[in-house]
Amino acid sequence: MVLNRENLNALSRSFRALVLEARESYPKLYPLIADEVESTSRVNYYAWLESIPTVREWVGERQVRNLSAQTFAIENQKFEATVEVLRSDVEDDNIGVYARLFRQMGIKAAAHDDRLVFALLKEGFTRKAYDGKPFFANDHRIGRNTFSNRGTAPLSREAFREALASMRSLQDSRGYPLGFFLERPLLIVGPGLASTATEIVGVQTLPGGGANPDYGAAEVLVNPWLLDSYASYWFLVDGSRPIKPLILQRRMDPEWVAKTNPEDDHVFRHNEFVFGVYERKAVGYLYWQLAYGSTGAGS
């Protein structure tokens, strides 16, 4: 290949297309448990409505619900992925192998959203939510009442039923049932618990015979990042609502960057062209009432 501006720009565009096409084809998981919100600044601030208004008969004046004073901020972070291509490979038109690399780069860029969101879920036993408590805690307060969305029981049929019943019993500050987890929630497990989860809610017949009363009570979602010390973790998430328990805040989509000018200092010194993506985003906790988590460690 002749290393003129036209050819190098075309090469950069072809690599960019491979990355973006692969990114778009990736089957995203995060929308099941996280709202995606557009960000236009360094930090987004969220004011929380602790009790969602309920329709009531209009007697006297309107009863106005104020946004909670529990305002929290999520600051965008910067992320990048960068690769180098040998100048000699470009000169010799030996770039076919790089096509696979850039496709994989696009898949990794898309999977990064999933990785951030599901990492946030498994870190919820220590990282704090808007109320100053860990996202999964035994002492969340709503009005005068205290509620728990945290457990330690290993995944079993009994533990699943108890967790589901507990989350269905949540009330707002006025004592109204929140009505969550009545539809089919997600039962999120790692690869090591996939068969256990399927046995609980994914098969119609019990191992010993007879109909499975929990069949279809939840949908199993295998989280590939629940490994090693997190292998015993399991979660219930109500993803059927307009609002989700987690948030993916996107400041900008991945931006393609390239250094292909032969006179560029890096190209001159290292005899390599540089290609990469750059983006800004963040993840955060939104609504603990839509998620239950257990470490599976036992009492």
Coordinates of C-alpha atoms in Angstrom, one line a residue:
M1 CA 0.0 0.0 0.0
V2 CA 1.2 3.5 -0.9
L3 CA 1.3 5.4 2.4
N4 CA -0.4 8.6 1.2
R5 CA -3.1 10.5 3.1
E6 CA -6.0 9.1 1.0
N7 CA -5.0 5.4 1.5
L8 CA -4.3 5.9 5.3
N9 CA -7.7 7.6 5.8
A10 CA -9.5 4.9 4.0
L11 CA -7.7 2.3 6.2
S12 CA -8.7 4.1 9.3
R13 CA -12.3 4.3 8.1
S14 CA -12.4 0.5 7.3
F15 CA -11.0 -0.3 10.8
R16 CA -13.6 2.0 12.4
A17 CA -16.4 0.4 10.5
L18 CA -15.4 -3.0 11.7
V19 CA -15.4 -1.8 15.3
L20 CA -18.7 -0.1 15.1
E21 CA -20.4 -2.9 13.2
A22 CA -19.3 -5.5 15.8
R23 CA -20.3 -3.2 18.6
E24 CA -23.8 -2.8 17.2
S25 CA -24.3 -6.6 16.7
Y26 CA -23.4 -7.4 20.3
P27 CA -26.5 -8.7 22.3
K28 CA -26.6 -6.2 25.2
L29 CA -27.7 -7.4 28.7
Y30 CA -27.5 -4.2 30.7
P31 CA -30.9 -2.8 29.5
L32 CA -32.6 -5.6 31.5
I33 CA -31.5 -4.1 34.8
A34 CA -30.2 -0.5 34.1
D35 CA -31.8 2.6 32.7
E36 CA -29.6 4.4 30.1
V37 CA -29.6 8.2 30.6
E38 CA -28.0 10.8 28.3
S39 CA -25.5 13.1 30.1
T40 CA -24.5 16.5 28.8
S41 CA -22.1 17.5 31.5
R42 CA -19.3 16.2 33.7
V43 CA -21.7 15.3 36.5
N44 CA -25.4 14.5 36.6
Y45 CA -27.5 15.2 39.7
Y46 CA -30.5 13.1 40.6
A47 CA -33.2 14.2 43.0
W48 CA -35.1 11.2 44.4
L49 CA -38.9 11.0 44.8
E50 CA -39.0 8.7 47.8
S51 CA -42.8 8.0 47.5
I52 CA -44.2 7.8 44.0
P53 CA -47.6 9.7 44.0
T54 CA -50.7 7.6 44.1
V55 CA -53.9 8.8 42.4
R56 CA -56.4 9.9 45.0
E57 CA -59.8 11.5 45.1
W58 CA -59.4 15.3 44.8
V59 CA -60.8 16.7 48.0
G60 CA -59.7 20.1 49.0
E61 CA -56.3 21.3 47.6
R62 CA -53.9 19.1 45.7
Q63 CA -51.4 17.1 47.8
V64 CA -48.0 17.9 46.3
R65 CA -45.2 15.4 46.7
N66 CA -41.9 17.1 47.0
L67 CA -38.8 15.6 45.5
S68 CA -36.7 14.0 48.2
A69 CA -33.8 16.0 49.6
Q70 CA -31.7 12.9 49.0
T71 CA -30.0 14.3 45.9
F72 CA -27.1 12.3 44.6
A73 CA -24.5 12.8 41.9
I74 CA -22.9 10.5 39.3
E75 CA -19.7 11.7 37.7
N76 CA -18.7 10.6 34.3
Q77 CA -15.5 8.6 33.8
K78 CA -13.2 8.3 30.8
F79 CA -12.5 5.0 29.1
E80 CA -10.3 4.0 26.2
A81 CA -9.1 1.0 24.2
T82 CA -6.0 1.4 21.9
V83 CA -4.1 -0.9 19.5
E84 CA -1.0 -0.5 17.3
V85 CA -0.6 -1.6 13.7
L86 CA 2.9 -2.1 12.3
R87 CA 3.7 0.3 9.5
S88 CA 5.5 -2.4 7.6
D89 CA 2.3 -4.5 7.7
V90 CA 0.4 -1.7 6.1
E91 CA 3.1 -1.1 3.5
D92 CA 3.0 -4.8 2.6
D93 CA -0.8 -5.0 2.6
N94 CA -0.6 -7.6 5.3
I95 CA -3.6 -6.3 7.3
G96 CA -6.1 -9.1 6.9
V97 CA -5.3 -10.4 10.4
Y98 CA -6.2 -7.0 11.9
A99 CA -9.8 -7.3 10.7
R100 CA -10.5 -10.0 13.3
L101 CA -8.7 -7.9 15.9
F102 CA -10.8 -4.8 15.3
R103 CA -14.0 -6.8 15.2
Q104 CA -13.1 -8.2 18.6
M105 CA -12.3 -4.7 19.8
G106 CA -15.8 -3.7 18.9
I107 CA -17.3 -6.6 20.8
K108 CA -15.2 -5.7 23.8
A109 CA -16.3 -2.1 23.6
A110 CA -19.9 -3.1 23.7
A111 CA -19.4 -5.7 26.4
H112 CA -17.8 -3.1 28.6
D113 CA -21.3 -1.6 29.3
D114 CA -22.5 -5.0 30.5
R115 CA -19.3 -5.4 32.6
L116 CA -19.7 -2.1 34.3
V117 CA -23.4 -2.6 35.1
F118 CA -23.0 -6.1 36.4
A119 CA -19.9 -5.2 38.4
L120 CA -22.0 -2.6 40.1
L121 CA -24.6 -5.2 41.0
K122 CA -22.1 -7.6 42.6
E123 CA -20.5 -4.7 44.5
G124 CA -23.8 -3.5 45.9
F125 CA -23.1 -5.2 49.3
T126 CA -20.5 -2.5 50.0
R127 CA -21.1 0.4 47.6
K128 CA -23.7 2.9 48.8
A129 CA -27.0 3.9 47.2
Y130 CA -28.7 7.3 47.4
D131 CA -29.8 6.8 51.0
G132 CA -26.3 6.4 52.3
K133 CA -26.7 2.7 52.9
P134 CA -25.1 -0.1 50.8
F135 CA -27.3 -0.8 47.9
F136 CA -28.0 -4.2 49.4
A137 CA -28.7 -3.6 53.1
N138 CA -30.8 -4.8 56.0
D139 CA -31.8 -1.4 57.2
H140 CA -33.1 0.7 54.3
R141 CA -35.7 3.2 55.6
I142 CA -38.9 4.2 53.9
G143 CA -40.8 6.6 56.1
R144 CA -40.9 5.0 59.6
N145 CA -40.4 1.5 58.4
T146 CA -37.2 -0.4 57.8
F147 CA -36.8 -2.9 54.9
S148 CA -34.1 -5.3 53.8
N149 CA -33.1 -6.3 50.2
R150 CA -30.0 -8.2 51.4
G151 CA -29.5 -11.9 52.2
T152 CA -26.8 -14.4 52.8
A153 CA -28.6 -17.7 52.1
P154 CA -27.2 -20.0 49.4
L155 CA -29.5 -20.3 46.4
S156 CA -32.2 -22.8 47.1
R157 CA -35.9 -23.1 46.4
E158 CA -36.7 -22.0 49.9
A159 CA -34.3 -19.0 49.8
F160 CA -35.7 -18.0 46.4
R161 CA -39.3 -18.0 47.7
E162 CA -38.4 -16.0 50.8
A163 CA -36.6 -13.4 48.8
L164 CA -39.4 -13.0 46.4
A165 CA -42.0 -12.8 49.2
S166 CA -39.9 -10.2 51.0
M167 CA -39.6 -7.9 47.9
R168 CA -43.3 -8.2 47.1
S169 CA -44.1 -7.0 50.6
L170 CA -42.3 -3.6 50.3
Q171 CA -44.4 -0.5 51.0
D172 CA -43.9 3.2 50.5
S173 CA -43.8 5.8 53.3
R174 CA -47.7 5.9 53.4
G175 CA -48.0 2.2 53.8
Y176 CA -49.1 1.6 50.1
P177 CA -47.7 -1.7 48.6
L178 CA -45.1 -0.8 45.9
G179 CA -46.4 -3.7 43.8
F180 CA -42.9 -4.8 42.6
F181 CA -41.8 -8.3 41.7
L182 CA -45.4 -9.4 40.8
E183 CA -44.4 -10.0 37.2
R184 CA -41.7 -12.4 36.2
P185 CA -38.4 -11.0 37.7
L186 CA -34.9 -11.9 36.7
L187 CA -33.0 -14.5 38.7
I188 CA -29.4 -13.6 38.1
V189 CA -26.7 -16.2 38.8
G190 CA -23.2 -17.0 37.8
P191 CA -22.3 -20.0 35.6
G192 CA -21.8 -22.2 38.6
L193 CA -25.4 -21.7 39.8
A194 CA -27.1 -21.8 36.4
S195 CA -28.3 -25.4 36.8
T196 CA -29.6 -24.7 40.3
A197 CA -31.5 -21.7 39.2
T198 CA -32.9 -23.6 36.2
E199 CA -34.0 -26.5 38.5
I200 CA -35.9 -23.9 40.7
V201 CA -37.8 -21.9 38.1
G202 CA -36.9 -23.3 34.6
V203 CA -38.3 -26.8 34.6
Q204 CA -41.9 -27.9 34.8
T205 CA -41.3 -31.1 36.8
L206 CA -39.6 -31.5 40.1
P207 CA -36.6 -33.9 40.3
G208 CA -38.6 -36.3 42.4
G209 CA -41.7 -36.0 40.2
G210 CA -44.7 -33.8 40.3
A211 CA -45.4 -30.3 39.0
N212 CA -42.9 -27.6 39.9
P213 CA -44.9 -24.8 41.6
D214 CA -42.1 -22.3 41.0
Y215 CA -41.9 -22.9 37.3
G216 CA -41.8 -19.6 35.5
A217 CA -41.7 -17.6 38.7
A218 CA -38.6 -15.9 37.4
E219 CA -36.4 -15.8 34.3
V220 CA -32.8 -17.1 34.7
L221 CA -30.1 -14.8 33.5
V222 CA -26.6 -16.1 33.7
N223 CA -24.0 -13.4 34.5
P224 CA -20.6 -14.4 33.2
W225 CA -18.8 -12.2 35.6
L226 CA -20.0 -13.9 38.8
L227 CA -17.0 -16.1 39.2
D228 CA -14.4 -17.1 41.9
S229 CA -15.3 -15.2 45.1
Y230 CA -18.6 -14.1 43.6
A231 CA -19.7 -17.5 42.4
S232 CA -22.2 -18.0 45.2
Y233 CA -23.9 -14.6 44.7
W234 CA -27.4 -14.5 43.3
F235 CA -29.9 -11.7 42.7
L236 CA -33.5 -11.0 42.0
V237 CA -34.3 -8.0 39.8
D238 CA -37.6 -6.6 38.7
G239 CA -36.8 -5.3 35.3
S240 CA -40.4 -4.9 34.1
R241 CA -40.8 -1.3 35.3
P242 CA -40.2 2.0 33.5
I243 CA -37.5 2.6 36.1
K244 CA -34.7 0.2 36.7
P245 CA -32.6 -0.4 39.8
L246 CA -29.3 0.7 38.2
I247 CA -28.3 3.4 35.7
L248 CA -25.9 3.7 32.8
Q249 CA -25.1 7.3 32.3
R250 CA -23.6 8.0 28.8
R251 CA -21.8 11.2 28.2
M252 CA -20.6 10.2 24.7
D253 CA -20.6 7.2 22.4
P254 CA -17.2 5.7 21.6
E255 CA -15.3 8.1 19.5
W256 CA -12.8 6.8 17.0
V257 CA -9.3 8.2 17.2
A258 CA -6.3 7.4 14.9
K259 CA -2.7 8.4 14.4
T260 CA -1.9 7.6 10.8
N261 CA 0.3 10.5 9.7
P262 CA 3.8 9.1 8.9
E263 CA 5.2 12.4 10.3
D264 CA 3.4 12.0 13.7
D265 CA 6.0 11.7 16.5
H266 CA 4.7 8.3 17.7
V267 CA 4.6 6.9 14.1
F268 CA 8.1 8.3 13.5
R269 CA 9.6 6.9 16.7
H270 CA 7.9 3.5 16.8
N271 CA 7.1 2.8 13.2
E272 CA 3.5 2.0 14.2
F273 CA 0.1 3.4 13.5
V274 CA -2.3 3.8 16.4
F275 CA -6.0 3.3 16.5
G276 CA -8.5 3.4 19.3
V277 CA -11.8 4.4 20.9
Y278 CA -12.5 6.9 23.6
E279 CA -15.7 7.4 25.6
R280 CA -17.2 8.9 28.7
K281 CA -19.8 7.3 30.9
A282 CA -20.6 6.1 34.4
V283 CA -22.9 3.7 36.2
G284 CA -24.7 4.1 39.5
Y285 CA -27.5 2.9 41.8
L286 CA -31.0 4.1 41.3
Y287 CA -33.7 2.2 43.1
W288 CA -32.8 -0.5 45.6
Q289 CA -36.5 -1.5 45.9
L290 CA -36.2 -3.3 42.6
A291 CA -33.3 -5.5 43.4
Y292 CA -32.5 -8.2 46.0
G293 CA -29.0 -9.7 46.5
S294 CA -27.6 -12.6 48.4
T295 CA -23.9 -13.4 48.9
G296 CA -24.8 -17.1 49.3
A297 CA -22.3 -17.4 52.0
G298 CA -24.7 -18.7 54.6
S299 CA -25.5 -17.2 58.0

